[in-house]
């Protein structure tokens, strides 16, 4: 019988503190047979504000699991958020659909909707004098925010949950044996950066250290490092930097860096660089161990020293401007800029007031590092250029007309792939996709409505044929027959086969082993049945 550990840590609609729960618990279950952890997520709605929180929380949780500990969510928020029965909160119904689509795209194998249905709390067999003498503290009823309330009535989140679970069920057999792919980039996870829940109230130095960690750790200052990477279209796992790096660690590590970083982690990053790896460091240059001892192993290897720092204030408006490949962009305001010096450092950003660099590129052995010591804005083009300097290339790229789209893909052991698109923006996004530089669907533009998502099959076996690409979502497969749900109103399905193809509607066109089924005539999402004869 497997034992499951419920990891808490979200609050106020955010997941910035969720890794505190991981840091407190992971050593109890990591690598232990028949024992694993699952998330306890209460994020409310999913928007550009917190979509990165969910993505990074999933990644950090997976980083301390082994291959026999699949990701899962043991408390997956499913209701409308009116937990206090005061109508101070009502989440949009589509929140559960967005969160479901993102979690399954990241490999979650189990989502326990909490609560899915409400009920009644019976009286205790023996009164205890606690005010209600019932088995719970919510009164006679519980789960009044659930999709199905205690009386069996459905609230608007029920239909959204149904849509999401139907979409997942159509590809369940593929998801069960698939893993998320990445772009050769991993986000560094330092569990000790989250040992901040308690500190001595009389220690000013410890309070300052905690404040520094809370500002810079995890997703980076203003959460921009992780948010920019995700909304720029990159997929990335996390890697636990306090343990030996796995053999399959991506070549580029992005780390949100505070002033505190332990010597073993610093040395591990130095070895990664000297071995030909690359490092994107965003925050401030590490300068001490967790006990306050000076530790500059990484800075010394980079050949960098800190010459000063400017912070914003009532009469201080620090700004930075680009150099070399970052030149040509407007000067931008920042909340702080740490000035850096190094004999071989190549300036990328300079602090306007002093003219000194606050972002530099440095070669270390066979590797290369990009250090950005200022809280620059979430300029997606800047961050794309930054990771491109370190050799990162998107496998799945989107030419989108606006931000808010999360892209990733999953693949099974035989190469069957699903393309996951999740639009958390409040408006529709249109885009053209490319896989490894090759246009998907001949470069046609797709429309993903506001706050919805798509799971598109890409190279899926259907009997003796291959479903090469399509604008439709998969409803089911059974032998030589596939059922697909149109998503665009003018849809197409491309198959590779020499066998005859029949479709329940639409037109079928075939040449030289490639068959296209075209479905036109307006927004009709009734499934189409395609059979390989």
Coordinates of C-alpha atoms in Angstrom, one line a residue:
X1 CA 0.0 0.0 0.0
X2 CA 1.6 3.3 -1.0
X3 CA 1.6 6.2 1.5
X4 CA 1.1 9.7 0.3
X5 CA 2.4 12.9 1.9
X6 CA 0.3 16.1 1.4
X7 CA 2.5 19.1 0.7
X8 CA 1.0 22.5 1.7
X9 CA 2.3 26.0 1.1
X10 CA 0.1 28.1 -1.2
X11 CA -1.7 31.1 0.2
X12 CA -3.5 34.3 -1.0
X13 CA -3.8 32.9 -4.5
X14 CA 0.0 32.5 -4.9
X15 CA 2.4 29.6 -4.7
X16 CA 5.6 31.6 -3.8
X17 CA 5.8 29.9 -0.4
X18 CA 4.8 26.4 -1.6
X19 CA 8.5 25.3 -1.7
X20 CA 8.6 25.8 2.0
X21 CA 6.5 22.7 2.4
X22 CA 8.8 20.8 0.0
X23 CA 11.9 21.8 2.0
X24 CA 10.4 20.7 5.2
X25 CA 9.2 17.3 4.0
X26 CA 11.2 16.0 1.0
X27 CA 14.0 14.2 2.9
X28 CA 11.3 12.0 4.6
X29 CA 10.1 10.5 1.3
X30 CA 12.7 11.0 -1.4
X31 CA 13.7 7.7 -2.9
X32 CA 11.6 5.7 -0.4
X33 CA 9.6 2.8 -1.9
X34 CA 5.8 3.0 -1.7
X35 CA 6.0 6.5 -0.4
X36 CA 5.6 9.8 -2.3
X37 CA 4.2 13.3 -2.1
X38 CA 1.5 15.2 -3.7
X39 CA 0.6 18.9 -3.9
X40 CA -2.1 20.7 -2.0
X41 CA -2.9 23.7 -4.2
X42 CA -5.2 26.6 -3.4
X43 CA -4.4 29.1 -6.0
X44 CA -7.9 30.3 -6.9
X45 CA -8.0 31.6 -10.5
X46 CA -5.1 31.0 -12.9
X47 CA -3.8 34.1 -14.6
X48 CA -0.5 35.6 -15.7
X49 CA 0.0 36.5 -12.1
X50 CA 0.2 33.0 -10.7
X51 CA 0.4 30.6 -13.7
X52 CA 4.2 30.5 -13.1
X53 CA 3.6 29.7 -9.4
X54 CA 1.8 26.5 -10.4
X55 CA 4.3 25.5 -13.1
X56 CA 7.3 26.1 -10.8
X57 CA 5.6 24.4 -7.9
X58 CA 5.0 21.3 -10.0
X59 CA 8.6 21.4 -11.2
X60 CA 10.1 21.8 -7.8
X61 CA 8.0 19.0 -6.4
X62 CA 9.1 16.7 -9.2
X63 CA 12.7 17.6 -8.7
X64 CA 12.9 15.8 -5.4
X65 CA 11.0 12.7 -6.7
X66 CA 12.6 9.7 -8.3
X67 CA 11.4 7.8 -11.3
X68 CA 9.0 5.7 -9.2
X69 CA 7.3 8.7 -7.6
X70 CA 4.9 10.2 -10.1
X71 CA 3.7 13.8 -9.7
X72 CA 0.2 14.1 -8.4
X73 CA -2.1 16.6 -6.6
X74 CA -3.8 15.3 -3.5
X75 CA -5.8 18.4 -2.9
X76 CA -6.7 19.9 -6.2
X77 CA -8.9 23.0 -5.7
X78 CA -12.1 22.4 -7.7
X79 CA -14.8 24.7 -6.3
X80 CA -15.8 28.4 -6.7
X81 CA -13.8 29.6 -3.7
X82 CA -16.7 30.6 -1.4
X83 CA -15.3 28.7 1.5
X84 CA -16.6 31.0 4.2
X85 CA -20.1 31.3 2.8
X86 CA -19.7 35.1 2.7
X87 CA -19.7 35.6 -1.1
X88 CA -16.5 37.5 -0.8
X89 CA -14.9 35.3 -3.4
X90 CA -16.2 33.5 -6.5
X91 CA -13.6 32.0 -8.9
X92 CA -14.3 31.9 -12.6
X93 CA -15.4 28.4 -13.6
X94 CA -12.6 28.1 -16.2
X95 CA -9.9 28.2 -13.4
X96 CA -10.3 24.5 -12.9
X97 CA -9.9 23.7 -16.6
X98 CA -6.8 25.8 -16.9
X99 CA -5.2 24.3 -13.8
X100 CA -6.1 20.8 -14.9
X101 CA -4.7 21.2 -18.4
X102 CA -1.4 22.6 -17.1
X103 CA -0.9 19.9 -14.4
X104 CA -1.5 17.0 -16.8
X105 CA 0.9 18.6 -19.3
X106 CA 3.5 18.6 -16.5
X107 CA 3.0 14.9 -15.9
X108 CA 0.6 14.8 -13.0
X109 CA -0.8 11.3 -12.9
X110 CA -3.5 11.9 -10.3
X111 CA -5.7 14.9 -9.5
X112 CA -7.9 14.5 -6.5
X113 CA -10.6 17.2 -6.9
X114 CA -11.1 18.7 -3.4
X115 CA -13.9 18.9 -2.8
X116 CA -15.8 17.6 -5.8
X117 CA -19.0 17.1 -3.8
X118 CA -20.3 18.4 -0.5
X119 CA -22.1 16.6 2.2
X120 CA -23.3 16.6 5.8
X121 CA -21.3 16.4 9.0
X122 CA -23.0 13.9 11.4
X123 CA -23.0 14.4 15.1
X124 CA -20.3 12.8 17.1
X125 CA -21.2 9.6 19.0
X126 CA -20.2 11.4 22.2
X127 CA -20.5 15.2 22.6
X128 CA -17.2 17.0 23.3
X129 CA -18.6 20.5 24.0
X130 CA -16.7 22.2 21.1
X131 CA -19.7 24.3 20.0
X132 CA -21.3 21.9 17.5
X133 CA -20.4 18.4 18.5
X134 CA -20.1 17.3 14.9
X135 CA -17.4 15.5 13.0
X136 CA -16.2 18.7 11.3
X137 CA -16.0 22.4 12.2
X138 CA -17.9 23.8 9.1
X139 CA -21.4 23.4 10.6
X140 CA -24.0 20.9 9.6
X141 CA -22.9 21.1 5.9
X142 CA -19.5 20.9 4.2
X143 CA -18.3 21.4 0.7
X144 CA -20.7 24.3 -0.1
X145 CA -18.2 25.7 -2.6
X146 CA -17.8 22.3 -4.4
X147 CA -19.0 21.7 -8.0
X148 CA -21.7 19.6 -6.5
X149 CA -23.1 21.1 -3.3
X150 CA -24.4 19.1 -0.2
X151 CA -27.9 19.0 -1.7
X152 CA -26.6 17.7 -5.1
X153 CA -27.0 21.0 -6.9
X154 CA -24.4 22.0 -9.5
X155 CA -22.6 25.3 -9.5
X156 CA -20.9 26.7 -12.6
X157 CA -17.5 25.0 -11.9
X158 CA -19.1 21.6 -12.6
X159 CA -19.4 22.2 -16.3
X160 CA -15.8 23.4 -16.5
X161 CA -14.5 20.4 -14.5
X162 CA -16.5 18.1 -16.8
X163 CA -14.9 19.8 -19.9
X164 CA -11.4 19.5 -18.5
X165 CA -11.8 15.9 -17.5
X166 CA -13.3 14.9 -20.8
X167 CA -10.4 16.5 -22.6
X168 CA -7.9 14.6 -20.4
X169 CA -9.8 11.3 -20.7
X170 CA -9.5 11.5 -24.5
X171 CA -5.7 11.3 -24.2
X172 CA -5.5 9.4 -20.9
X173 CA -3.7 6.4 -22.4
X174 CA -1.1 8.7 -24.0
X175 CA -0.6 10.8 -20.9
X176 CA -0.2 7.8 -18.6
X177 CA 3.0 6.8 -20.4
X178 CA 4.3 10.3 -21.4
X179 CA 6.6 12.8 -19.9
X180 CA 7.0 16.5 -20.4
X181 CA 9.7 17.6 -22.8
X182 CA 12.0 20.5 -22.2
X183 CA 14.1 23.0 -24.1
X184 CA 17.5 22.1 -22.7
X185 CA 16.9 24.4 -19.7
X186 CA 16.3 23.7 -16.0
X187 CA 15.3 26.0 -13.2
X188 CA 17.6 25.6 -10.1
X189 CA 15.9 24.6 -6.9
X190 CA 17.7 25.3 -3.6
X191 CA 15.6 23.8 -0.8
X192 CA 17.6 25.6 1.9
X193 CA 16.5 28.9 0.5
X194 CA 13.0 28.1 1.9
X195 CA 14.1 27.4 5.5
X196 CA 12.6 30.8 6.4
X197 CA 9.3 30.0 8.1
X198 CA 10.8 30.7 11.5
X199 CA 13.7 32.9 12.6
X200 CA 14.7 34.5 15.9
X201 CA 12.8 37.7 16.3
X202 CA 15.8 39.4 18.0
X203 CA 18.3 38.7 15.3
X204 CA 18.5 41.6 12.9
X205 CA 21.0 39.8 10.7
X206 CA 18.8 36.8 10.3
X207 CA 15.8 39.0 9.5
X208 CA 17.8 40.7 6.8
X209 CA 18.9 37.3 5.4
X210 CA 15.3 36.1 5.3
X211 CA 14.1 39.2 3.6
X212 CA 16.9 38.8 1.0
X213 CA 15.9 35.2 0.4
X214 CA 12.2 36.0 0.1
X215 CA 13.0 38.7 -2.5
X216 CA 15.3 36.7 -4.8
X217 CA 14.8 33.0 -4.4
X218 CA 12.8 30.5 -6.5
X219 CA 11.2 32.5 -9.4
X220 CA 13.6 35.5 -9.1
X221 CA 13.1 39.1 -8.2
X222 CA 9.5 40.1 -9.0
X223 CA 9.1 36.5 -10.1
X224 CA 10.3 37.7 -13.5
X225 CA 12.9 35.0 -14.3
X226 CA 10.5 32.1 -14.3
X227 CA 7.5 34.1 -15.6
X228 CA 9.5 35.4 -18.5
X229 CA 10.8 31.9 -19.4
X230 CA 7.3 30.4 -19.2
X231 CA 5.4 33.1 -21.1
X232 CA 8.1 33.3 -23.7
X233 CA 7.3 29.8 -24.6
X234 CA 9.9 27.7 -22.9
X235 CA 9.4 24.4 -21.1
X236 CA 11.7 23.5 -18.2
X237 CA 12.0 21.1 -15.3
X238 CA 13.7 22.0 -12.1
X239 CA 16.9 20.5 -10.7
X240 CA 17.7 20.1 -7.0
X241 CA 21.0 21.9 -6.7
X242 CA 21.7 20.5 -3.2
X243 CA 22.0 17.0 -4.6
X244 CA 24.4 15.6 -7.3
X245 CA 23.1 16.6 -10.7
X246 CA 21.4 13.8 -12.6
X247 CA 23.0 12.6 -15.8
X248 CA 20.1 14.0 -17.8
X249 CA 20.3 17.5 -16.4
X250 CA 19.7 20.0 -19.2
X251 CA 22.9 21.9 -20.2
X252 CA 21.5 25.3 -19.1
X253 CA 20.6 26.0 -15.5
X254 CA 18.7 29.2 -14.6
X255 CA 19.0 30.1 -11.0
X256 CA 17.2 32.9 -9.0
X257 CA 20.1 33.9 -6.8
X258 CA 20.1 35.5 -3.4
X259 CA 23.1 36.7 -1.5
X260 CA 23.0 33.4 0.5
X261 CA 24.1 30.2 -1.3
X262 CA 25.8 27.2 0.4
X263 CA 29.3 26.2 -0.6
X264 CA 28.3 22.8 -2.0
X265 CA 25.8 24.4 -4.3
X266 CA 28.2 27.0 -5.4
X267 CA 30.9 24.4 -6.1
X268 CA 28.4 22.3 -8.0
X269 CA 27.6 25.2 -10.3
X270 CA 31.3 25.9 -10.8
X271 CA 31.8 22.3 -11.9
X272 CA 28.8 22.5 -14.1
X273 CA 30.3 25.5 -15.9
X274 CA 33.8 24.1 -16.1
X275 CA 32.4 20.9 -17.7
X276 CA 30.8 22.9 -20.5
X277 CA 27.4 23.7 -18.9
X278 CA 25.8 27.2 -19.0
X279 CA 24.3 29.3 -16.2
X280 CA 21.8 32.1 -16.2
X281 CA 22.0 33.8 -12.8
X282 CA 19.4 36.4 -11.9
X283 CA 19.3 38.2 -8.6
X284 CA 22.4 39.2 -6.8
X285 CA 25.9 37.6 -6.7
X286 CA 26.1 35.0 -3.9
X287 CA 28.5 36.1 -1.1
X288 CA 27.8 34.0 2.0
X289 CA 26.9 30.6 3.4
X290 CA 23.6 30.1 5.3
X291 CA 25.3 30.6 8.6
X292 CA 26.6 34.0 7.5
X293 CA 30.1 32.9 6.7
X294 CA 31.6 34.6 3.7
X295 CA 31.5 32.3 0.7
X296 CA 32.4 33.5 -2.8
X297 CA 33.3 30.2 -4.6
X298 CA 31.0 31.0 -7.5
X299 CA 31.9 34.7 -7.8
X300 CA 35.6 33.8 -7.7
X301 CA 35.1 31.3 -10.5
X302 CA 33.2 33.9 -12.5
X303 CA 36.0 36.4 -11.8
X304 CA 33.4 38.9 -10.6
X305 CA 33.3 41.3 -7.6
X306 CA 30.6 43.6 -6.4
X307 CA 31.5 47.2 -6.5
X308 CA 28.3 48.7 -5.2
X309 CA 24.5 48.6 -5.4
X310 CA 21.8 51.2 -6.0
X311 CA 18.2 50.7 -4.8
X312 CA 15.1 52.7 -5.6
X313 CA 13.6 55.1 -3.2
X314 CA 11.6 58.3 -2.9
X315 CA 14.5 60.2 -4.6
X316 CA 16.3 57.3 -6.3
X317 CA 15.2 56.0 -9.7
X318 CA 17.9 53.5 -10.8
X319 CA 17.7 52.6 -14.5
X320 CA 19.7 50.3 -16.9
X321 CA 20.4 50.3 -20.6
X322 CA 21.6 47.5 -22.8
X323 CA 25.0 46.9 -24.4
X324 CA 26.2 44.6 -27.2
X325 CA 23.3 42.2 -28.1
X326 CA 21.0 43.9 -25.6
X327 CA 21.5 47.3 -27.2
X328 CA 18.8 49.2 -29.0
X329 CA 16.1 48.8 -26.3
X330 CA 14.9 51.7 -24.3
X331 CA 16.4 52.5 -20.9
X332 CA 14.3 50.9 -18.2
X333 CA 13.7 51.5 -14.5
X334 CA 14.7 48.8 -12.0
X335 CA 14.2 48.4 -8.3
X336 CA 17.9 47.7 -7.7
X337 CA 21.1 47.2 -9.7
X338 CA 24.1 45.5 -8.3
X339 CA 27.3 46.8 -9.9
X340 CA 29.8 44.2 -11.1
X341 CA 33.4 44.2 -12.2
X342 CA 35.5 41.5 -13.8
X343 CA 38.6 41.5 -16.0
X344 CA 37.0 39.3 -18.6
X345 CA 33.4 40.2 -18.1
X346 CA 31.5 41.4 -21.1
X347 CA 28.9 44.1 -20.2
X348 CA 25.2 43.4 -21.2
X349 CA 23.4 46.0 -19.1
X350 CA 24.9 49.1 -17.4
X351 CA 23.5 51.1 -14.6
X352 CA 22.8 54.6 -16.0
X353 CA 23.8 56.6 -13.0
X354 CA 27.3 55.2 -12.7
X355 CA 27.9 53.7 -16.1
X356 CA 29.0 50.4 -14.4
X357 CA 27.8 47.0 -15.6
X358 CA 25.0 45.2 -13.7
X359 CA 24.7 42.3 -16.1
X360 CA 27.6 40.6 -17.7
X361 CA 28.6 37.5 -19.7
X362 CA 31.6 35.4 -18.5
X363 CA 33.4 32.4 -19.8
X364 CA 34.3 29.7 -17.2
X365 CA 36.3 26.8 -18.4
X366 CA 34.3 25.2 -21.3
X367 CA 31.1 26.9 -20.1
X368 CA 29.5 30.3 -20.1
X369 CA 27.5 32.3 -17.6
X370 CA 25.1 35.2 -17.9
X371 CA 24.7 37.2 -14.7
X372 CA 21.8 39.6 -14.5
X373 CA 22.1 41.5 -11.2
X374 CA 19.1 43.9 -11.7
X375 CA 15.3 43.3 -11.6
X376 CA 14.7 44.0 -15.2
X377 CA 11.2 44.0 -16.5
X378 CA 9.4 40.9 -18.1
X379 CA 10.4 41.9 -21.6
X380 CA 9.9 38.6 -23.3
X381 CA 12.2 39.4 -26.3
X382 CA 15.0 40.4 -24.0
X383 CA 14.7 37.1 -22.1
X384 CA 14.5 35.1 -25.3
X385 CA 17.7 36.8 -26.5
X386 CA 19.3 36.1 -23.1
X387 CA 18.8 32.3 -23.1
X388 CA 19.6 32.2 -26.8
X389 CA 23.1 33.5 -25.9
X390 CA 23.4 30.3 -23.8
X391 CA 22.3 28.0 -26.6
X392 CA 18.7 27.5 -25.7
X393 CA 16.4 26.9 -28.7
X394 CA 12.7 26.3 -28.5
X395 CA 11.5 22.9 -29.8
X396 CA 7.9 24.2 -29.9
X397 CA 7.7 27.8 -30.9
X398 CA 4.6 30.0 -31.4
X399 CA 4.3 33.2 -33.4
X400 CA 1.6 34.6 -31.1
X401 CA -0.1 38.0 -31.3
X402 CA -0.1 38.5 -27.5
X403 CA 1.3 37.2 -24.2
X404 CA -0.5 34.8 -21.8
X405 CA 0.1 31.5 -23.7
X406 CA 1.9 28.6 -22.0
X407 CA 3.3 26.0 -24.4
X408 CA 4.7 22.6 -23.7
X409 CA 4.6 19.0 -25.1
X410 CA 4.6 15.5 -23.8
X411 CA 5.9 12.4 -25.5
X412 CA 5.6 8.7 -24.9
X413 CA 8.4 6.1 -25.3
X414 CA 7.5 5.4 -29.0
X415 CA 7.4 9.1 -29.9
X416 CA 3.7 9.8 -29.8
X417 CA 3.4 13.5 -28.9
X418 CA 0.8 15.9 -27.6
X419 CA 1.1 19.7 -27.9
X420 CA -0.3 21.5 -25.0
X421 CA -1.5 25.1 -25.3
X422 CA -2.9 26.9 -22.2
X423 CA -4.1 30.5 -22.6
X424 CA -4.4 32.2 -19.2
X425 CA -4.8 35.7 -20.8
X426 CA -8.2 37.5 -20.6
X427 CA -8.3 37.7 -24.4
X428 CA -7.9 35.3 -27.3
X429 CA -4.5 34.5 -28.7
X430 CA -3.8 33.7 -32.3
X431 CA -0.6 31.9 -33.3
X432 CA 1.2 29.8 -35.7
X433 CA 3.2 26.8 -34.4
X434 CA 6.5 25.4 -35.4
X435 CA 8.1 22.1 -34.2
X436 CA 11.9 22.1 -34.4
X437 CA 11.7 24.9 -36.9
X438 CA 9.2 23.2 -39.2
X439 CA 5.8 24.8 -39.4
X440 CA 2.9 22.8 -37.9
X441 CA -0.1 22.6 -40.2
X442 CA 1.8 24.4 -42.9
X443 CA 2.0 27.5 -40.7
X444 CA -1.8 28.1 -40.5
X445 CA -2.8 30.3 -37.6
X446 CA -4.8 28.9 -34.7
X447 CA -7.1 30.7 -32.3
X448 CA -7.1 29.8 -28.6
X449 CA -10.0 31.7 -27.0
X450 CA -9.4 33.6 -23.7
X451 CA -8.8 31.4 -20.7
X452 CA -9.0 28.0 -22.5
X453 CA -6.6 25.4 -23.8
X454 CA -5.9 22.8 -26.4
X455 CA -4.3 19.4 -26.4
X456 CA -3.3 18.7 -30.0
X457 CA -2.2 15.2 -31.2
X458 CA 1.1 15.3 -33.1
X459 CA 2.3 12.0 -34.5
X460 CA -0.3 9.6 -32.9
X461 CA -0.8 6.1 -34.2
X462 CA -4.4 5.2 -35.4
X463 CA -4.3 1.6 -36.5
X464 CA -2.2 1.4 -39.7
X465 CA -2.1 5.2 -40.0
X466 CA -0.3 8.0 -38.3
X467 CA -2.3 11.1 -37.3
X468 CA 0.4 13.6 -38.3
X469 CA -1.1 16.8 -37.1
X470 CA -4.5 18.4 -36.5
X471 CA -6.4 21.3 -35.2
X472 CA -8.7 19.0 -33.3
X473 CA -8.6 17.5 -29.8
X474 CA -8.6 13.7 -29.4
X475 CA -11.8 12.3 -28.0
X476 CA -11.0 8.6 -28.3
X477 CA -9.1 6.0 -30.4
X478 CA -10.3 2.4 -31.0
X479 CA -8.3 0.4 -33.5
X480 CA -8.5 2.0 -36.9
X481 CA -11.0 4.6 -35.8
X482 CA -10.4 8.0 -34.1
X483 CA -12.9 10.4 -32.8
X484 CA -11.8 14.1 -32.9
X485 CA -13.4 17.3 -31.6
X486 CA -12.9 20.4 -33.8
X487 CA -11.7 23.5 -32.2
X488 CA -11.4 26.1 -34.9
X489 CA -14.6 26.1 -36.9
X490 CA -12.5 25.4 -40.0
X491 CA -10.5 22.4 -39.0
X492 CA -8.2 19.9 -40.6
X493 CA -6.7 16.5 -39.9
X494 CA -3.6 15.2 -41.6
X495 CA -2.8 11.5 -41.7
X496 CA 0.0 9.5 -43.2
X497 CA -1.3 6.3 -44.8
X498 CA -1.7 4.5 -48.0
X499 CA -5.0 3.0 -46.8
X500 CA -8.5 4.5 -47.7
X501 CA -9.9 7.0 -45.2
X502 CA -13.5 7.7 -44.5
X503 CA -14.9 10.5 -42.4
X504 CA -18.3 11.0 -40.8
X505 CA -18.4 14.5 -42.3
X506 CA -16.1 16.9 -44.2
X507 CA -14.1 16.3 -47.3
X508 CA -11.2 13.8 -47.8
X509 CA -8.2 14.6 -50.0
X510 CA -5.2 12.3 -50.5
X511 CA -2.0 12.3 -52.4
X512 CA 1.2 10.1 -52.1
X513 CA 0.5 8.6 -48.7
X514 CA -0.8 11.8 -47.1
X515 CA -4.5 12.3 -46.5
X516 CA -6.1 15.5 -45.3
X517 CA -9.7 15.7 -43.9
X518 CA -11.1 19.2 -44.0
X519 CA -14.0 20.2 -41.8
X520 CA -15.6 23.6 -42.6
X521 CA -18.8 25.3 -42.1
X522 CA -18.7 27.3 -38.9
X523 CA -18.0 26.6 -35.2
X524 CA -19.3 23.0 -34.9
X525 CA -17.5 21.1 -32.1
X526 CA -19.5 17.9 -32.6
X527 CA -16.9 15.1 -32.9
X528 CA -15.9 13.7 -36.3
X529 CA -15.2 10.0 -36.7
X530 CA -12.4 9.1 -39.0
X531 CA -11.7 5.5 -40.0
X532 CA -8.7 3.9 -41.7
X533 CA -10.1 1.1 -43.9

